[in-house]
Amino acid sequence: MQLTSVVTPFTDDNLQLLSQIGVTHVTIRYPGKGLDCLMAIKNQVEKFGLFIAAIEGYLPIENIKLGNAQLDAEISEMKELLQNMQTAGIPFVCYNFMAGTDWVRTKLDERERGGALVTGFDVDQAEQAVSLSETTQQKNDGPISATELWSHLERFLKELVPVAEECGVTLAMHPDDPPLDRFMGKARIMNSVEGFERLMQLVPSPANAICFCQGTFAEMGVDLPSTIQRLGPYIKYVHFRDIKGTREHFVETFHDNGPTDMYAAIKAYQQIGFTGPIRPDHVPQLVGEEAGEPGYTMQGRLHAFGYLQGLIEAARREQNT
């Protein structure tokens, strides 16, 4: 498995820090159109012996989801991105299909162990929900049905998957977070295991794959190890995190302080032969980081990597005995 991290803020110091603790790959946010910016980031990353595993976030796909007049321009921009990723040697793009918003929370300062700050969601306070993505800005273009979303997704995949195949890039779908049936008047479709199985059959291809976000699948209430086994051939990218609660009411946790058997999850990844990028997702904000980006500060990430490395090593040794 490729130990992979986001880098926030994206500085040389943080890149060096990740290199020092054994991380080999990073995930970057879409920097905008053109190859030059992408190559500049690639050169910055490689100075520290790291590689870019994936582009994730800030993608130009919000109008594709909504199916409005701007979708053709976004499809063209995404095709250009895939071609630029081929040139830069970046193998994965992680996206979601939540229309009108991105991952949302109703509270950004829930208290975890030692007073660390984590995010939480309460469906009864949905009117207070905060979209934690700068690209959506709570796009409110009216209601949208599941049938419409599936239609827009099918068009997206039929346009993009052939280009992704040619470019050697894999499209990895992230679940809806939270995985509700509807949110703010819009349907959600990537909210169940069956939805992901339908996704894989929509346009069958090695370039059409799953980003298995453990926290979001935990919100669905599924058994994680058996679900990893069930979706195994299609899991190409992993977000490693945990939550306490249900899709309607939950809080995030330290990676070692939630209800999920994280060791069993790691063993399941090994059993399916997963060797792709795995990154600790949303981390608690530790003391001194209260003003940082919720879920994406750095100190908690160091703890998460140490825990993840220990689990991987233990599972490897058990497998070899």
GROMACS .gro file of C-alpha atoms in nm:
model
  321
    1MET     CA    1   0.000   0.000   0.000
    2GLN     CA    2   0.121   0.349  -0.086
    3LEU     CA    3   0.121   0.577   0.220
    4THR     CA    4  -0.039   0.892   0.082
    5SER     CA    5  -0.122   1.229   0.236
    6VAL     CA    6  -0.286   1.558   0.169
    7VAL     CA    7  -0.056   1.854   0.240
    8THR     CA    8  -0.227   2.151   0.406
    9PRO     CA    9  -0.086   2.404   0.388
   10PHE     CA   10   0.110   2.295   0.081
   11THR     CA   11   0.460   2.400   0.188
   12ASP     CA   12   0.811   2.264   0.152
   13ASP     CA   13   0.826   2.215   0.529
   14ASN     CA   14   0.518   1.994   0.527
   15LEU     CA   15   0.642   1.799   0.227
   16GLN     CA   16   0.971   1.735   0.405
   17LEU     CA   17   0.784   1.638   0.721
   18LEU     CA   18   0.585   1.375   0.532
   19SER     CA   19   0.898   1.240   0.370
   20GLN     CA   20   1.060   1.207   0.714
   21ILE     CA   21   0.781   0.992   0.857
   22GLY     CA   22   0.775   0.745   0.568
   23VAL     CA   23   0.501   0.882   0.344
   24THR     CA   24   0.577   0.815  -0.023
   25HIS     CA   25   0.288   0.982  -0.209
   26VAL     CA   26   0.072   1.293  -0.184
   27THR     CA   27  -0.272   1.392  -0.303
   28ILE     CA   28  -0.310   1.739  -0.451
   29ARG     CA   29  -0.609   1.956  -0.528
   30TYR     CA   30  -0.685   2.051  -0.886
   31PRO     CA   31  -0.472   2.360  -0.950
   32GLY     CA   32  -0.668   2.483  -1.251
   33LYS     CA   33  -0.637   2.453  -1.628
   34GLY     CA   34  -0.306   2.403  -1.801
   35LEU     CA   35  -0.006   2.174  -1.769
   36ASP     CA   36   0.246   2.426  -1.634
   37CYS     CA   37   0.092   2.454  -1.289
   38LEU     CA   38   0.066   2.077  -1.258
   39MET     CA   39   0.429   2.027  -1.356
   40ALA     CA   40   0.543   2.294  -1.110
   41ILE     CA   41   0.367   2.106  -0.828
   42LYS     CA   42   0.514   1.776  -0.948
   43ASN     CA   43   0.865   1.924  -0.940
   44GLN     CA   44   0.809   2.067  -0.592
   45VAL     CA   45   0.686   1.731  -0.461
   46GLU     CA   46   0.965   1.529  -0.619
   47LYS     CA   47   1.233   1.747  -0.456
   48PHE     CA   48   1.145   1.561  -0.137
   49GLY     CA   49   1.144   1.212  -0.290
   50LEU     CA   50   0.764   1.204  -0.305
   51PHE     CA   51   0.521   1.129  -0.588
   52ILE     CA   52   0.173   1.259  -0.669
   53ALA     CA   53  -0.076   0.974  -0.636
   54ALA     CA   54  -0.399   1.158  -0.707
   55ILE     CA   55  -0.581   1.480  -0.779
   56GLU     CA   56  -0.879   1.524  -0.550
   57GLY     CA   57  -1.093   1.828  -0.480
   58TYR     CA   58  -1.175   2.155  -0.655
   59LEU     CA   59  -1.253   1.960  -0.973
   60PRO     CA   60  -1.455   2.133  -1.247
   61ILE     CA   61  -1.752   1.895  -1.234
   62GLU     CA   62  -2.024   2.077  -1.039
   63ASN     CA   63  -2.222   2.171  -1.351
   64ILE     CA   64  -2.184   1.817  -1.488
   65LYS     CA   65  -2.361   1.686  -1.178
   66LEU     CA   66  -2.640   1.939  -1.221
   67GLY     CA   67  -2.665   1.880  -1.595
   68ASN     CA   68  -2.686   2.249  -1.682
   69ALA     CA   69  -2.563   2.451  -1.980
   70GLN     CA   70  -2.203   2.464  -1.855
   71LEU     CA   71  -2.155   2.085  -1.848
   72ASP     CA   72  -1.995   2.060  -2.195
   73ALA     CA   73  -1.723   2.307  -2.099
   74GLU     CA   74  -1.652   2.112  -1.781
   75ILE     CA   75  -1.634   1.780  -1.967
   76SER     CA   76  -1.378   1.937  -2.203
   77GLU     CA   77  -1.178   2.068  -1.907
   78MET     CA   78  -1.182   1.726  -1.741
   79LYS     CA   79  -1.059   1.560  -2.061
   80GLU     CA   80  -0.775   1.810  -2.075
   81LEU     CA   81  -0.695   1.734  -1.713
   82LEU     CA   82  -0.671   1.361  -1.783
   83GLN     CA   83  -0.431   1.427  -2.069
   84ASN     CA   84  -0.221   1.653  -1.849
   85MET     CA   85  -0.219   1.387  -1.576
   86GLN     CA   86  -0.079   1.140  -1.828
   87THR     CA   87   0.205   1.381  -1.906
   88ALA     CA   88   0.271   1.442  -1.538
   89GLY     CA   89   0.248   1.074  -1.447
   90ILE     CA   90  -0.043   1.109  -1.200
   91PRO     CA   91  -0.250   0.787  -1.194
   92PHE     CA   92  -0.569   0.871  -1.002
   93VAL     CA   93  -0.839   1.136  -0.992
   94CYS     CA   94  -1.083   1.112  -0.701
   95TYR     CA   95  -1.425   1.273  -0.746
   96ASN     CA   96  -1.774   1.260  -0.598
   97PHE     CA   97  -2.123   1.306  -0.736
   98MET     CA   98  -2.292   1.511  -0.464
   99ALA     CA   99  -2.496   1.771  -0.649
  100GLY     CA  100  -2.503   2.127  -0.521
  101THR     CA  101  -2.264   2.070  -0.233
  102ASP     CA  102  -1.969   1.861  -0.120
  103TRP     CA  103  -1.901   1.690   0.212
  104VAL     CA  104  -2.099   1.874   0.475
  105ARG     CA  105  -2.103   1.903   0.852
  106THR     CA  106  -2.330   2.084   1.096
  107LYS     CA  107  -2.060   2.134   1.359
  108LEU     CA  108  -1.685   2.190   1.322
  109ASP     CA  109  -1.583   2.190   1.687
  110GLU     CA  110  -1.707   1.868   1.845
  111ARG     CA  111  -1.472   1.754   2.123
  112GLU     CA  112  -1.272   1.434   2.095
  113ARG     CA  113  -1.001   1.288   2.320
  114GLY     CA  114  -0.818   1.553   2.518
  115GLY     CA  115  -1.039   1.827   2.376
  116ALA     CA  116  -0.922   1.782   2.017
  117LEU     CA  117  -1.166   1.929   1.765
  118VAL     CA  118  -1.351   1.711   1.516
  119THR     CA  119  -1.645   1.761   1.282
  120GLY     CA  120  -1.995   1.629   1.333
  121PHE     CA  121  -2.326   1.599   1.150
  122ASP     CA  122  -2.683   1.611   1.281
  123VAL     CA  123  -2.954   1.579   1.020
  124ASP     CA  124  -3.194   1.766   1.250
  125GLN     CA  125  -2.972   2.072   1.209
  126ALA     CA  126  -2.927   2.035   0.834
  127GLU     CA  127  -3.020   2.398   0.769
  128GLN     CA  128  -2.694   2.489   0.947
  129ALA     CA  129  -2.485   2.253   0.735
  130VAL     CA  130  -2.152   2.385   0.609
  131SER     CA  131  -2.015   2.262   0.276
  132LEU     CA  132  -1.644   2.204   0.330
  133SER     CA  133  -1.548   2.263  -0.030
  134GLU     CA  134  -1.467   2.592  -0.197
  135THR     CA  135  -1.585   2.474  -0.538
  136THR     CA  136  -1.950   2.407  -0.459
  137GLN     CA  137  -2.036   2.708  -0.244
  138GLN     CA  138  -2.375   2.547  -0.181
  139LYS     CA  139  -2.486   2.559  -0.546
  140ASN     CA  140  -2.864   2.587  -0.523
  141ASP     CA  141  -3.011   2.527  -0.866
  142GLY     CA  142  -3.331   2.366  -0.748
  143PRO     CA  143  -3.415   2.000  -0.682
  144ILE     CA  144  -3.263   1.710  -0.871
  145SER     CA  145  -3.384   1.350  -0.877
  146ALA     CA  146  -3.187   1.028  -0.847
  147THR     CA  147  -3.289   0.940  -1.204
  148GLU     CA  148  -3.141   1.266  -1.331
  149LEU     CA  149  -2.820   1.215  -1.134
  150TRP     CA  150  -2.773   0.864  -1.269
  151SER     CA  151  -2.827   0.999  -1.621
  152HIS     CA  152  -2.569   1.277  -1.570
  153LEU     CA  153  -2.324   1.031  -1.419
  154GLU     CA  154  -2.362   0.792  -1.710
  155ARG     CA  155  -2.292   1.070  -1.958
  156PHE     CA  156  -1.990   1.181  -1.754
  157LEU     CA  157  -1.846   0.828  -1.750
  158LYS     CA  158  -1.915   0.759  -2.118
  159GLU     CA  159  -1.731   1.080  -2.208
  160LEU     CA  160  -1.444   1.046  -1.959
  161VAL     CA  161  -1.370   0.674  -1.919
  162PRO     CA  162  -1.237   0.619  -2.276
  163VAL     CA  163  -1.006   0.919  -2.235
  164ALA     CA  164  -0.896   0.794  -1.891
  165GLU     CA  165  -0.817   0.453  -2.041
  166GLU     CA  166  -0.604   0.611  -2.314
  167CYS     CA  167  -0.422   0.825  -2.057
  168GLY     CA  168  -0.362   0.550  -1.802
  169VAL     CA  169  -0.565   0.736  -1.538
  170THR     CA  170  -0.822   0.582  -1.303
  171LEU     CA  171  -1.141   0.766  -1.200
  172ALA     CA  172  -1.215   0.680  -0.835
  173MET     CA  173  -1.563   0.766  -0.707
  174HIS     CA  174  -1.594   0.884  -0.345
  175PRO     CA  175  -1.917   0.813  -0.154
  176ASP     CA  176  -2.167   1.082  -0.062
  177ASP     CA  177  -2.079   1.228   0.277
  178PRO     CA  178  -2.308   1.197   0.461
  179PRO     CA  179  -2.466   0.916   0.255
  180LEU     CA  180  -2.824   1.035   0.283
  181ASP     CA  181  -3.101   0.966   0.029
  182ARG     CA  182  -3.159   1.340  -0.016
  183PHE     CA  183  -2.991   1.655   0.106
  184MET     CA  184  -3.101   2.017   0.060
  185GLY     CA  185  -3.366   1.911  -0.192
  186LYS     CA  186  -3.126   1.707  -0.405
  187ALA     CA  187  -3.107   1.329  -0.433
  188ARG     CA  188  -2.788   1.141  -0.353
  189ILE     CA  189  -2.696   0.819  -0.531
  190MET     CA  190  -2.351   0.717  -0.405
  191ASN     CA  191  -2.491   0.630  -0.065
  192SER     CA  192  -2.500   0.247  -0.058
  193VAL     CA  193  -2.296  -0.058  -0.151
  194GLU     CA  194  -2.557  -0.138  -0.417
  195GLY     CA  195  -2.510   0.210  -0.563
  196PHE     CA  196  -2.139   0.144  -0.606
  197GLU     CA  197  -2.207  -0.192  -0.769
  198ARG     CA  198  -2.440  -0.014  -1.012
  199LEU     CA  199  -2.167   0.244  -1.078
  200MET     CA  200  -1.920  -0.030  -1.172
  201GLN     CA  201  -2.168  -0.176  -1.423
  202LEU     CA  202  -2.265   0.160  -1.571
  203VAL     CA  203  -1.947   0.181  -1.778
  204PRO     CA  204  -1.738  -0.128  -1.699
  205SER     CA  205  -1.369  -0.048  -1.721
  206PRO     CA  206  -1.051  -0.069  -1.511
  207ALA     CA  207  -1.056   0.313  -1.531
  208ASN     CA  208  -1.394   0.324  -1.351
  209ALA     CA  209  -1.318   0.249  -0.987
  210ILE     CA  210  -1.396   0.320  -0.622
  211CYS     CA  211  -1.241   0.544  -0.361
  212PHE     CA  212  -1.328   0.343  -0.051
  213CYS     CA  213  -1.380   0.605   0.219
  214GLN     CA  214  -1.402   0.400   0.538
  215GLY     CA  215  -1.571   0.674   0.738
  216THR     CA  216  -1.850   0.719   0.486
  217PHE     CA  217  -1.910   0.347   0.447
  218ALA     CA  218  -1.919   0.329   0.829
  219GLU     CA  219  -2.188   0.599   0.817
  220MET     CA  220  -2.386   0.361   0.593
  221GLY     CA  221  -2.384   0.107   0.877
  222VAL     CA  222  -2.216  -0.171   0.679
  223ASP     CA  223  -1.960  -0.422   0.804
  224LEU     CA  224  -1.636  -0.279   0.669
  225PRO     CA  225  -1.418  -0.592   0.623
  226SER     CA  226  -1.692  -0.783   0.439
  227THR     CA  227  -1.774  -0.476   0.227
  228ILE     CA  228  -1.407  -0.440   0.134
  229GLN     CA  229  -1.416  -0.804   0.024
  230ARG     CA  230  -1.740  -0.749  -0.169
  231LEU     CA  231  -1.615  -0.444  -0.362
  232GLY     CA  232  -1.254  -0.561  -0.366
  233PRO     CA  233  -1.178  -0.575  -0.740
  234TYR     CA  234  -1.294  -0.215  -0.782
  235ILE     CA  235  -1.125  -0.052  -0.481
  236LYS     CA  236  -0.826   0.143  -0.613
  237TYR     CA  237  -0.790   0.425  -0.357
  238VAL     CA  238  -0.860   0.429   0.017
  239HIS     CA  239  -0.953   0.701   0.266
  240PHE     CA  240  -0.870   0.565   0.611
  241ARG     CA  241  -1.084   0.715   0.890
  242ASP     CA  242  -1.362   0.639   1.136
  243ILE     CA  243  -1.679   0.786   1.289
  244LYS     CA  244  -1.913   0.723   1.580
  245GLY     CA  245  -2.283   0.719   1.499
  246THR     CA  246  -2.507   0.682   1.196
  247ARG     CA  247  -2.551   0.861   0.866
  248GLU     CA  248  -2.804   1.092   1.034
  249HIS     CA  249  -2.606   1.168   1.351
  250PHE     CA  250  -2.230   1.116   1.377
  251VAL     CA  251  -1.900   1.264   1.490
  252GLU     CA  252  -1.556   1.191   1.353
  253THR     CA  253  -1.290   1.028   1.570
  254PHE     CA  254  -0.921   0.977   1.609
  255HIS     CA  255  -0.823   0.685   1.389
  256ASP     CA  256  -0.759   0.467   1.695
  257ASN     CA  257  -1.063   0.581   1.894
  258GLY     CA  258  -1.367   0.481   1.688
  259PRO     CA  259  -1.585   0.168   1.688
  260THR     CA  260  -1.446   0.015   1.366
  261ASP     CA  261  -1.201  -0.275   1.384
  262MET     CA  262  -0.930  -0.092   1.186
  263TYR     CA  263  -0.695  -0.391   1.201
  264ALA     CA  264  -0.960  -0.612   1.040
  265ALA     CA  265  -1.003  -0.348   0.768
  266ILE     CA  266  -0.630  -0.344   0.691
  267LYS     CA  267  -0.625  -0.724   0.676
  268ALA     CA  268  -0.917  -0.711   0.432
  269TYR     CA  269  -0.725  -0.473   0.204
  270GLN     CA  270  -0.432  -0.711   0.208
  271GLN     CA  271  -0.659  -1.006   0.130
  272ILE     CA  272  -0.801  -0.836  -0.180
  273GLY     CA  273  -0.448  -0.752  -0.296
  274PHE     CA  274  -0.489  -0.376  -0.262
  275THR     CA  275  -0.159  -0.196  -0.336
  276GLY     CA  276  -0.282   0.154  -0.420
  277PRO     CA  277  -0.281   0.485  -0.234
  278ILE     CA  278  -0.416   0.481   0.121
  279ARG     CA  279  -0.441   0.809   0.307
  280PRO     CA  280  -0.555   0.898   0.657
  281ASP     CA  281  -0.856   1.115   0.594
  282HIS     CA  282  -1.009   1.379   0.821
  283VAL     CA  283  -0.799   1.420   1.134
  284PRO     CA  284  -0.871   1.596   1.463
  285GLN     CA  285  -0.739   1.949   1.509
  286LEU     CA  286  -0.489   1.936   1.794
  287VAL     CA  287  -0.393   2.211   2.036
  288GLY     CA  288  -0.260   2.516   1.850
  289GLU     CA  289  -0.434   2.420   1.525
  290GLU     CA  290  -0.783   2.546   1.609
  291ALA     CA  291  -0.774   2.799   1.325
  292GLY     CA  292  -0.674   2.539   1.066
  293GLU     CA  293  -0.884   2.379   0.794
  294PRO     CA  294  -1.128   2.136   0.963
  295GLY     CA  295  -1.017   1.778   0.908
  296TYR     CA  296  -0.702   1.877   0.721
  297THR     CA  297  -0.450   2.000   0.977
  298MET     CA  298  -0.110   1.830   0.999
  299GLN     CA  299  -0.034   1.728   1.358
  300GLY     CA  300  -0.317   1.477   1.382
  301ARG     CA  301  -0.204   1.334   1.050
  302LEU     CA  302   0.132   1.239   1.203
  303HIS     CA  303  -0.044   1.037   1.472
  304ALA     CA  304  -0.268   0.874   1.208
  305PHE     CA  305   0.027   0.765   0.995
  306GLY     CA  306   0.205   0.607   1.290
  307TYR     CA  307  -0.109   0.412   1.376
  308LEU     CA  308  -0.165   0.310   1.013
  309GLN     CA  309   0.195   0.199   0.968
  310GLY     CA  310   0.170  -0.018   1.279
  311LEU     CA  311  -0.150  -0.184   1.154
  312ILE     CA  312  -0.001  -0.255   0.811
  313GLU     CA  313   0.314  -0.405   0.960
  314ALA     CA  314   0.119  -0.622   1.205
  315ALA     CA  315  -0.112  -0.749   0.928
  316ARG     CA  316   0.186  -0.822   0.704
  317ARG     CA  317   0.355  -1.026   0.974
  318GLU     CA  318   0.036  -1.219   1.047
  319GLN     CA  319  -0.008  -1.291   0.677
  320ASN     CA  320   0.347  -1.425   0.653
  321THR     CA  321   0.324  -1.661   0.951
   0.00000   0.00000   0.00000
